[in-house]
């Protein structure tokens, strides 16, 4: 009997979760007899899905109407999730309520924002007013109900935010010494050299700087350095500058070197080589060049700083920049946010920057309204709901099932393997290879490639997929350049398959001791450099890392891709390897929307042969294909176009191929126009103009993007939305998914009590005699948080799969290969680096 009960509850729960998927829902079955006795047979008939079908999900079974309310997450650790769901059963005798609790293994596809629940287990159930706890329904329901186990990630993530999960995340004491921060009121670019410049001989007796992503060439005959910028060259007597436009550069020789460097992906010019450096000089907009051999960042304003007030605070923000620069009128100090860290100075000119700990940040930063153009900085203000949400999102892994035989690894060393100790551990790591290789004394060698652990008895291999990883590896401290591999995990395995996953820490994020997510550990790690080889270590500064947040799309990580940053928009030093993101793992909807870079799938680099298969009924995260999807997005790396399309017939999230859409939006970096056919809105990314849009404002990229993925603010929260819940998240009445919409207002607490909320009666509790005022043990604060999270998750999922503003571009994102010269999308290239 107990087994039948568990099967019944499991079937009901899977039914409820499956209907969270945009491509699976069920209509009510044919009416069954209305007597209290179970019928001999009943059928649940699936119908074409409706992505906007609201909760609760309803089916008719054995003369009763079963309503399954949206599940509530209790915990999510690694790839194991627990939760509970309220269920109502309406029969001729009345309405009975119950609660079910489950555990499951999660398979997460962050690109399509879907989670598949596997190995489902019922840990507890409570249906106190049903005969035999509802067991009479078990066999027939289990026989006829299809098993679909997908649920939208946004629903689970928002629900998890009201638990204590954020407080349980591991935090670290980090290095917070300010980098060199350059400030310019004119167009400017930043090129980083990874330590003292190392020169490599090239053709025609020139020498090239090895340890930089920029293309910098030295002519020993003229004692001059040349830096490739746009379609021309800048010149300087020293590598640090000052740099001026070169009118007598040995152009033919330099162009040969440039062609070779670009073709081997070793170096790139700063900016768009299709843009004229000479014209920029003639028009008085020649970019100023900054070169740094130590960690550095660049702040650029379009002319002198223009301050705009933030209502209800003593803060002002600089409105003519893409950077996060604030001025506090109460203490007459400037504050800048770089990679999640705050730095302060009395003056922007000749500034002396100092680190500001979260506890010392002026209180008014926490008062920035969620509808403010600067609301995304709330994720970096300790104690705010947005900061907590960021910690939650940062803890959710991208997962995969990897074939033990399908994934292979070869490690190349530059010379014989060289190992150095990892401070504070007994481990050592290889310094002269681009792949992280760690030796565990008395055990084996371990290496990580594209989110998968491998092991070998010797450093040269052969390598096999690792089924376990020694715990010592997860003690590697932030002071080590290998710290980022501690965010890659092996969860479990079978003889043929290993279940793996990684959190955004693999891309460089870390939760600081102040409880906020930052980018990078703050430590400078010396690279491995010879006259022919450069193996860079993780960077904290110089890649334009930043975070975005909007009520519509939540938290996101991105990298600089504007004219103010001389870097490529990816953490090229590690997870994505030599070739950068490419189009295998990049989120086609942009770096800043719906997780940005943190939601890219690096497992896409493995291809289909390494994947052991997916259980998701509607999406294949390994090929990226999904058919008749509720939302399509596209990015064409050839033309540079990117955008979203609602109701796309077929879309490949990893290759960028897209067939058709009934409602499309897009971005063309050549013209700068952004458009959305369904909403009738157009904006220009270069001029900042915005017209006929229902959702507010766009971002002006021509001011210089320093914070990468945070390149878009969100629209006016008061346009079609209303603030609700303890967290102040906006409710989108266009998605049809609010806490009280369609009676999706019923919840369960940890003790199995069932509650509902409506504006006229407030919170009520159900008992054997019906609905009444809650008992004295009722926690209204918790209940308000349940409602807020349900609003948030439903709204975000609705925006995502319908191609809304947050999911398309305005929610904080550009396509991963944004390009264009000054005045047309900014500069790119330069600050990163690769081995030769």
mmCIF file of N, CA and C in Angstrom, residues 248-340:
data_model
loop_
_atom_site.group_PDB
_atom_site.id
_atom_site.type_symbol
_atom_site.label_atom_id
_atom_site.label_comp_id
_atom_site.label_asym_id
_atom_site.label_seq_id
_atom_site.Cartn_x
_atom_site.Cartn_y
_atom_site.Cartn_z
ATOM 1 N N UNK A 248 54.380 57.563 -40.325
ATOM 2 C CA UNK A 248 55.501 57.009 -41.088
ATOM 3 C C UNK A 248 55.807 55.577 -40.657
ATOM 4 N N UNK A 249 54.812 54.849 -40.274
ATOM 5 C CA UNK A 249 55.015 53.457 -39.863
ATOM 6 C C UNK A 249 55.411 52.603 -41.056
ATOM 7 N N UNK A 250 56.270 51.610 -40.846
ATOM 8 C CA UNK A 250 56.609 50.658 -41.922
ATOM 9 C C UNK A 250 55.405 49.759 -42.198
ATOM 10 N N UNK A 251 54.421 50.337 -42.853
ATOM 11 C CA UNK A 251 53.092 49.731 -42.943
ATOM 12 C C UNK A 251 53.109 48.329 -43.543
ATOM 13 N N UNK A 252 53.817 48.129 -44.648
ATOM 14 C CA UNK A 252 53.786 46.824 -45.308
ATOM 15 C C UNK A 252 54.321 45.727 -44.389
ATOM 16 N N UNK A 253 55.433 46.009 -43.728
ATOM 17 C CA UNK A 253 56.004 45.007 -42.822
ATOM 18 C C UNK A 253 55.072 44.736 -41.648
ATOM 19 N N UNK A 254 54.486 45.790 -41.094
ATOM 20 C CA UNK A 254 53.584 45.620 -39.954
ATOM 21 C C UNK A 254 52.319 44.869 -40.353
ATOM 22 N N UNK A 255 51.830 45.118 -41.557
ATOM 23 C CA UNK A 255 50.626 44.426 -42.009
ATOM 24 C C UNK A 255 50.872 42.926 -42.161
ATOM 25 N N UNK A 256 52.077 42.534 -42.579
ATOM 26 C CA UNK A 256 52.404 41.111 -42.666
ATOM 27 C C UNK A 256 52.353 40.472 -41.279
ATOM 28 N N UNK A 257 52.936 41.173 -40.319
ATOM 29 C CA UNK A 257 52.916 40.662 -38.952
ATOM 30 C C UNK A 257 51.487 40.576 -38.432
ATOM 31 N N UNK A 258 50.689 41.596 -38.744
ATOM 32 C CA UNK A 258 49.295 41.601 -38.282
ATOM 33 C C UNK A 258 48.501 40.447 -38.877
ATOM 34 N N UNK A 259 48.675 40.204 -40.163
ATOM 35 C CA UNK A 259 47.945 39.117 -40.806
ATOM 36 C C UNK A 259 48.292 37.773 -40.175
ATOM 37 N N UNK A 260 49.572 37.569 -39.873
ATOM 38 C CA UNK A 260 49.977 36.320 -39.247
ATOM 39 C C UNK A 260 49.429 36.175 -37.840
ATOM 40 N N UNK A 261 49.435 37.272 -37.074
ATOM 41 C CA UNK A 261 48.951 37.225 -35.691
ATOM 42 C C UNK A 261 47.452 36.969 -35.642
ATOM 43 N N UNK A 262 46.714 37.617 -36.531
ATOM 44 C CA UNK A 262 45.262 37.446 -36.549
ATOM 45 C C UNK A 262 44.901 36.036 -36.991
ATOM 46 N N UNK A 263 45.606 35.519 -37.983
ATOM 47 C CA UNK A 263 45.269 34.197 -38.503
ATOM 48 C C UNK A 263 45.549 33.097 -37.478
ATOM 49 N N UNK A 264 46.536 33.295 -36.625
ATOM 50 C CA UNK A 264 46.852 32.310 -35.590
ATOM 51 C C UNK A 264 46.141 32.596 -34.280
ATOM 52 N N UNK A 265 45.324 33.634 -34.250
ATOM 53 C CA UNK A 265 44.550 34.026 -33.067
ATOM 54 C C UNK A 265 45.446 34.383 -31.882
ATOM 55 N N UNK A 266 46.646 34.787 -32.144
ATOM 56 C CA UNK A 266 47.555 35.147 -31.065
ATOM 57 C C UNK A 266 47.412 36.597 -30.644
ATOM 58 N N UNK A 267 47.074 37.471 -31.582
ATOM 59 C CA UNK A 267 46.885 38.887 -31.283
ATOM 60 C C UNK A 267 45.792 39.453 -32.167
ATOM 61 N N UNK A 268 45.216 40.589 -31.710
ATOM 62 C CA UNK A 268 44.196 41.283 -32.476
ATOM 63 C C UNK A 268 44.428 42.784 -32.363
ATOM 64 N N UNK A 269 44.045 43.542 -33.391
ATOM 65 C CA UNK A 269 44.098 45.002 -33.244
ATOM 66 C C UNK A 269 43.053 45.461 -32.233
ATOM 67 N N UNK A 270 43.319 46.552 -31.581
ATOM 68 C CA UNK A 270 42.286 47.188 -30.774
ATOM 69 C C UNK A 270 41.265 47.807 -31.717
ATOM 70 N N UNK A 271 40.012 47.661 -31.390
ATOM 71 C CA UNK A 271 38.965 48.293 -32.185
ATOM 72 C C UNK A 271 38.625 47.516 -33.434
ATOM 73 N N UNK A 272 37.835 48.146 -34.262
ATOM 74 C CA UNK A 272 37.355 47.541 -35.501
ATOM 75 C C UNK A 272 38.294 47.912 -36.642
ATOM 76 N N UNK A 273 38.991 46.950 -37.231
ATOM 77 C CA UNK A 273 39.927 47.273 -38.307
ATOM 78 C C UNK A 273 39.260 47.807 -39.563
ATOM 79 N N UNK A 274 37.927 47.769 -39.614
ATOM 80 C CA UNK A 274 37.219 48.353 -40.749
ATOM 81 C C UNK A 274 37.032 49.866 -40.595
ATOM 82 N N UNK A 275 37.295 50.380 -39.404
ATOM 83 C CA UNK A 275 37.131 51.802 -39.146
ATOM 84 C C UNK A 275 38.450 52.538 -39.373
ATOM 85 N N UNK A 276 38.347 53.771 -39.826
ATOM 86 C CA UNK A 276 39.519 54.548 -40.214
ATOM 87 C C UNK A 276 40.117 55.288 -39.025
ATOM 88 N N UNK A 277 41.360 54.972 -38.718
ATOM 89 C CA UNK A 277 42.072 55.686 -37.662
ATOM 90 C C UNK A 277 42.376 57.112 -38.112
ATOM 91 N N UNK A 278 42.697 57.269 -39.378
ATOM 92 C CA UNK A 278 42.997 58.596 -39.918
ATOM 93 C C UNK A 278 41.791 59.514 -39.815
ATOM 94 N N UNK A 279 40.620 58.994 -40.149
ATOM 95 C CA UNK A 279 39.395 59.811 -40.061
ATOM 96 C C UNK A 279 39.113 60.202 -38.624
ATOM 97 N N UNK A 280 39.295 59.267 -37.698
ATOM 98 C CA UNK A 280 39.089 59.586 -36.286
ATOM 99 C C UNK A 280 40.014 60.701 -35.843
ATOM 100 N N UNK A 281 41.248 60.687 -36.330
ATOM 101 C CA UNK A 281 42.205 61.746 -35.995
ATOM 102 C C UNK A 281 41.760 63.076 -36.583
ATOM 103 N N UNK A 282 41.323 63.064 -37.819
ATOM 104 C CA UNK A 282 40.892 64.297 -38.486
ATOM 105 C C UNK A 282 39.657 64.892 -37.838
ATOM 106 N N UNK A 283 38.802 64.053 -37.291
ATOM 107 C CA UNK A 283 37.570 64.539 -36.662
ATOM 108 C C UNK A 283 37.745 64.845 -35.184
ATOM 109 N N UNK A 284 38.979 64.713 -34.697
ATOM 110 C CA UNK A 284 39.247 65.055 -33.303
ATOM 111 C C UNK A 284 38.741 64.031 -32.308
ATOM 112 N N UNK A 285 38.545 62.790 -32.743
ATOM 113 C CA UNK A 285 38.056 61.740 -31.834
ATOM 114 C C UNK A 285 39.031 60.571 -31.795
ATOM 115 N N UNK A 286 40.312 60.858 -31.999
ATOM 116 C CA UNK A 286 41.327 59.823 -31.924
ATOM 117 C C UNK A 286 41.383 59.280 -30.499
ATOM 118 N N UNK A 287 41.211 57.981 -30.322
ATOM 119 C CA UNK A 287 41.221 57.430 -28.961
ATOM 120 C C UNK A 287 42.593 57.589 -28.301
ATOM 121 N N UNK A 288 42.569 57.865 -27.026
ATOM 122 C CA UNK A 288 43.782 57.865 -26.232
ATOM 123 C C UNK A 288 44.103 56.433 -25.865
ATOM 124 N N UNK A 289 45.383 56.077 -25.945
ATOM 125 C CA UNK A 289 45.797 54.705 -25.685
ATOM 126 C C UNK A 289 46.463 54.617 -24.317
ATOM 127 N N UNK A 290 45.959 53.712 -23.490
ATOM 128 C CA UNK A 290 46.582 53.385 -22.217
ATOM 129 C C UNK A 290 47.134 51.976 -22.308
ATOM 130 N N UNK A 291 48.369 51.800 -21.889
ATOM 131 C CA UNK A 291 48.985 50.487 -21.831
ATOM 132 C C UNK A 291 49.461 50.259 -20.412
ATOM 133 N N UNK A 292 49.122 49.104 -19.842
ATOM 134 C CA UNK A 292 49.502 48.808 -18.471
ATOM 135 C C UNK A 292 50.123 47.425 -18.393
ATOM 136 N N UNK A 293 51.181 47.293 -17.604
ATOM 137 C CA UNK A 293 51.810 45.995 -17.368
ATOM 138 C C UNK A 293 51.393 45.406 -16.030
ATOM 139 N N UNK A 294 50.464 46.062 -15.351
ATOM 140 C CA UNK A 294 49.901 45.578 -14.091
ATOM 141 C C UNK A 294 48.388 45.608 -14.222
ATOM 142 N N UNK A 295 47.647 44.946 -13.328
ATOM 143 C CA UNK A 295 46.179 44.949 -13.425
ATOM 144 C C UNK A 295 45.623 46.370 -13.496
ATOM 145 N N UNK A 296 44.710 46.595 -14.422
ATOM 146 C CA UNK A 296 44.189 47.942 -14.655
ATOM 147 C C UNK A 296 42.780 47.876 -15.209
ATOM 148 N N UNK A 297 42.048 48.959 -15.020
ATOM 149 C CA UNK A 297 40.721 49.151 -15.595
ATOM 150 C C UNK A 297 40.656 50.560 -16.164
ATOM 151 N N UNK A 298 39.689 50.777 -17.031
ATOM 152 C CA UNK A 298 39.539 52.067 -17.700
ATOM 153 C C UNK A 298 38.121 52.572 -17.556
ATOM 154 N N UNK A 299 37.979 53.819 -17.091
ATOM 155 C CA UNK A 299 36.691 54.499 -17.019
ATOM 156 C C UNK A 299 36.678 55.590 -18.074
ATOM 157 N N UNK A 300 35.633 55.612 -18.880
ATOM 158 C CA UNK A 300 35.535 56.611 -19.943
ATOM 159 C C UNK A 300 34.190 57.307 -19.852
ATOM 160 N N UNK A 301 34.212 58.624 -19.873
ATOM 161 C CA UNK A 301 32.972 59.395 -19.978
ATOM 162 C C UNK A 301 32.966 60.122 -21.306
ATOM 163 N N UNK A 302 31.789 60.421 -21.798
ATOM 164 C CA UNK A 302 31.646 61.134 -23.067
ATOM 165 C C UNK A 302 31.650 62.627 -22.756
ATOM 166 N N UNK A 303 32.853 63.163 -22.626
ATOM 167 C CA UNK A 303 33.002 64.533 -22.156
ATOM 168 C C UNK A 303 33.088 64.562 -20.643
ATOM 169 N N UNK A 304 32.988 65.757 -20.095
ATOM 170 C CA UNK A 304 33.046 65.887 -18.645
ATOM 171 C C UNK A 304 31.877 65.138 -18.005
ATOM 172 N N UNK A 305 32.087 64.564 -16.831
ATOM 173 C CA UNK A 305 31.023 63.783 -16.187
ATOM 174 C C UNK A 305 29.746 64.592 -15.984
ATOM 175 N N UNK A 306 28.631 63.962 -16.313
ATOM 176 C CA UNK A 306 27.308 64.564 -16.110
ATOM 177 C C UNK A 306 26.609 63.769 -15.022
ATOM 178 N N UNK A 307 26.229 64.445 -13.954
ATOM 179 C CA UNK A 307 25.629 63.774 -12.807
ATOM 180 C C UNK A 307 24.111 63.825 -12.856
ATOM 181 N N UNK A 308 23.489 62.712 -12.491
ATOM 182 C CA UNK A 308 22.034 62.610 -12.410
ATOM 183 C C UNK A 308 21.669 62.063 -11.036
ATOM 184 N N UNK A 309 20.663 62.645 -10.432
ATOM 185 C CA UNK A 309 20.282 62.255 -9.069
ATOM 186 C C UNK A 309 19.533 60.930 -9.059
ATOM 187 N N UNK A 310 19.692 60.195 -7.974
ATOM 188 C CA UNK A 310 18.920 58.979 -7.724
ATOM 189 C C UNK A 310 17.895 59.328 -6.649
ATOM 190 N N UNK A 311 16.610 59.348 -6.989
ATOM 191 C CA UNK A 311 15.578 59.798 -6.043
ATOM 192 C C UNK A 311 15.623 59.032 -4.725
ATOM 193 N N UNK A 312 15.405 59.776 -3.634
ATOM 194 C CA UNK A 312 15.332 59.170 -2.318
ATOM 195 C C UNK A 312 16.670 58.859 -1.692
ATOM 196 N N UNK A 313 17.758 59.290 -2.329
ATOM 197 C CA UNK A 313 19.098 59.027 -1.808
ATOM 198 C C UNK A 313 19.949 60.290 -1.928
ATOM 199 N N UNK A 314 21.115 60.248 -1.316
ATOM 200 C CA UNK A 314 22.091 61.331 -1.466
ATOM 201 C C UNK A 314 23.039 61.045 -2.619
ATOM 202 N N UNK A 315 22.726 60.030 -3.416
ATOM 203 C CA UNK A 315 23.613 59.599 -4.492
ATOM 204 C C UNK A 315 23.270 60.235 -5.821
ATOM 205 N N UNK A 316 24.307 60.449 -6.609
ATOM 206 C CA UNK A 316 24.187 60.822 -8.003
ATOM 207 C C UNK A 316 25.026 59.829 -8.807
ATOM 208 N N UNK A 317 24.646 59.615 -10.060
ATOM 209 C CA UNK A 317 25.450 58.738 -10.899
ATOM 210 C C UNK A 317 25.879 59.483 -12.154
ATOM 211 N N UNK A 318 27.006 59.093 -12.695
ATOM 212 C CA UNK A 318 27.503 59.699 -13.928
ATOM 213 C C UNK A 318 26.734 59.081 -15.086
ATOM 214 N N UNK A 319 25.967 59.910 -15.773
ATOM 215 C CA UNK A 319 25.025 59.401 -16.779
ATOM 216 C C UNK A 319 25.645 59.238 -18.158
ATOM 217 N N UNK A 320 26.793 59.865 -18.426
ATOM 218 C CA UNK A 320 27.376 59.777 -19.756
ATOM 219 C C UNK A 320 28.558 58.801 -19.797
ATOM 220 N N UNK A 321 28.344 57.633 -19.218
ATOM 221 C CA UNK A 321 29.338 56.572 -19.234
ATOM 222 C C UNK A 321 28.645 55.230 -19.103
ATOM 223 N N UNK A 322 29.305 54.203 -19.560
ATOM 224 C CA UNK A 322 28.811 52.852 -19.340
ATOM 225 C C UNK A 322 29.317 52.260 -18.048
ATOM 226 N N UNK A 323 30.224 52.972 -17.373
ATOM 227 C CA UNK A 323 30.765 52.491 -16.104
ATOM 228 C C UNK A 323 29.805 52.803 -14.970
ATOM 229 N N UNK A 324 30.020 52.155 -13.840
ATOM 230 C CA UNK A 324 29.206 52.399 -12.650
ATOM 231 C C UNK A 324 29.948 53.407 -11.765
ATOM 232 N N UNK A 325 29.735 54.696 -12.010
ATOM 233 C CA UNK A 325 30.404 55.757 -11.263
ATOM 234 C C UNK A 325 29.343 56.565 -10.523
ATOM 235 N N UNK A 326 29.530 56.721 -9.221
ATOM 236 C CA UNK A 326 28.560 57.416 -8.370
ATOM 237 C C UNK A 326 29.268 58.528 -7.598
ATOM 238 N N UNK A 327 28.476 59.514 -7.215
ATOM 239 C CA UNK A 327 28.966 60.583 -6.345
ATOM 240 C C UNK A 327 28.007 60.713 -5.171
ATOM 241 N N UNK A 328 28.555 60.629 -3.955
ATOM 242 C CA UNK A 328 27.755 60.747 -2.738
ATOM 243 C C UNK A 328 27.856 62.182 -2.236
ATOM 244 N N UNK A 329 26.761 62.902 -2.301
ATOM 245 C CA UNK A 329 26.776 64.307 -1.896
ATOM 246 C C UNK A 329 26.956 64.473 -0.397
ATOM 247 N N UNK A 330 26.687 63.418 0.366
ATOM 248 C CA UNK A 330 26.799 63.548 1.819
ATOM 249 C C UNK A 330 28.249 63.530 2.291
ATOM 250 N N UNK A 331 29.115 62.815 1.589
ATOM 251 C CA UNK A 331 30.529 62.801 1.991
ATOM 252 C C UNK A 331 31.468 63.282 0.899
ATOM 253 N N UNK A 332 30.881 63.781 -0.217
ATOM 254 C CA UNK A 332 31.646 64.376 -1.316
ATOM 255 C C UNK A 332 32.710 63.406 -1.858
ATOM 256 N N UNK A 333 32.318 62.154 -2.038
ATOM 257 C CA UNK A 333 33.241 61.149 -2.552
ATOM 258 C C UNK A 333 32.639 60.448 -3.765
ATOM 259 N N UNK A 334 33.520 60.024 -4.665
ATOM 260 C CA UNK A 334 33.129 59.210 -5.813
ATOM 261 C C UNK A 334 33.292 57.730 -5.469
ATOM 262 N N UNK A 335 32.400 56.919 -6.018
ATOM 263 C CA UNK A 335 32.467 55.474 -5.854
ATOM 264 C C UNK A 335 32.355 54.833 -7.233
ATOM 265 N N UNK A 336 33.147 53.816 -7.441
ATOM 266 C CA UNK A 336 33.063 53.078 -8.700
ATOM 267 C C UNK A 336 32.963 51.600 -8.380
ATOM 268 N N UNK A 337 32.155 50.899 -9.159
ATOM 269 C CA UNK A 337 31.980 49.454 -8.999
ATOM 270 C C UNK A 337 32.692 48.757 -10.141
ATOM 271 N N UNK A 338 33.659 47.920 -9.820
ATOM 272 C CA UNK A 338 34.432 47.195 -10.819
ATOM 273 C C UNK A 338 34.460 45.720 -10.435
ATOM 274 N N UNK A 339 33.868 44.898 -11.260
ATOM 275 C CA UNK A 339 33.866 43.464 -11.005
ATOM 276 C C UNK A 339 33.242 43.080 -9.686
ATOM 277 N N UNK A 340 32.264 43.858 -9.210
ATOM 278 C CA UNK A 340 31.591 43.561 -7.952
ATOM 279 C C UNK A 340 32.245 44.172 -6.736
#
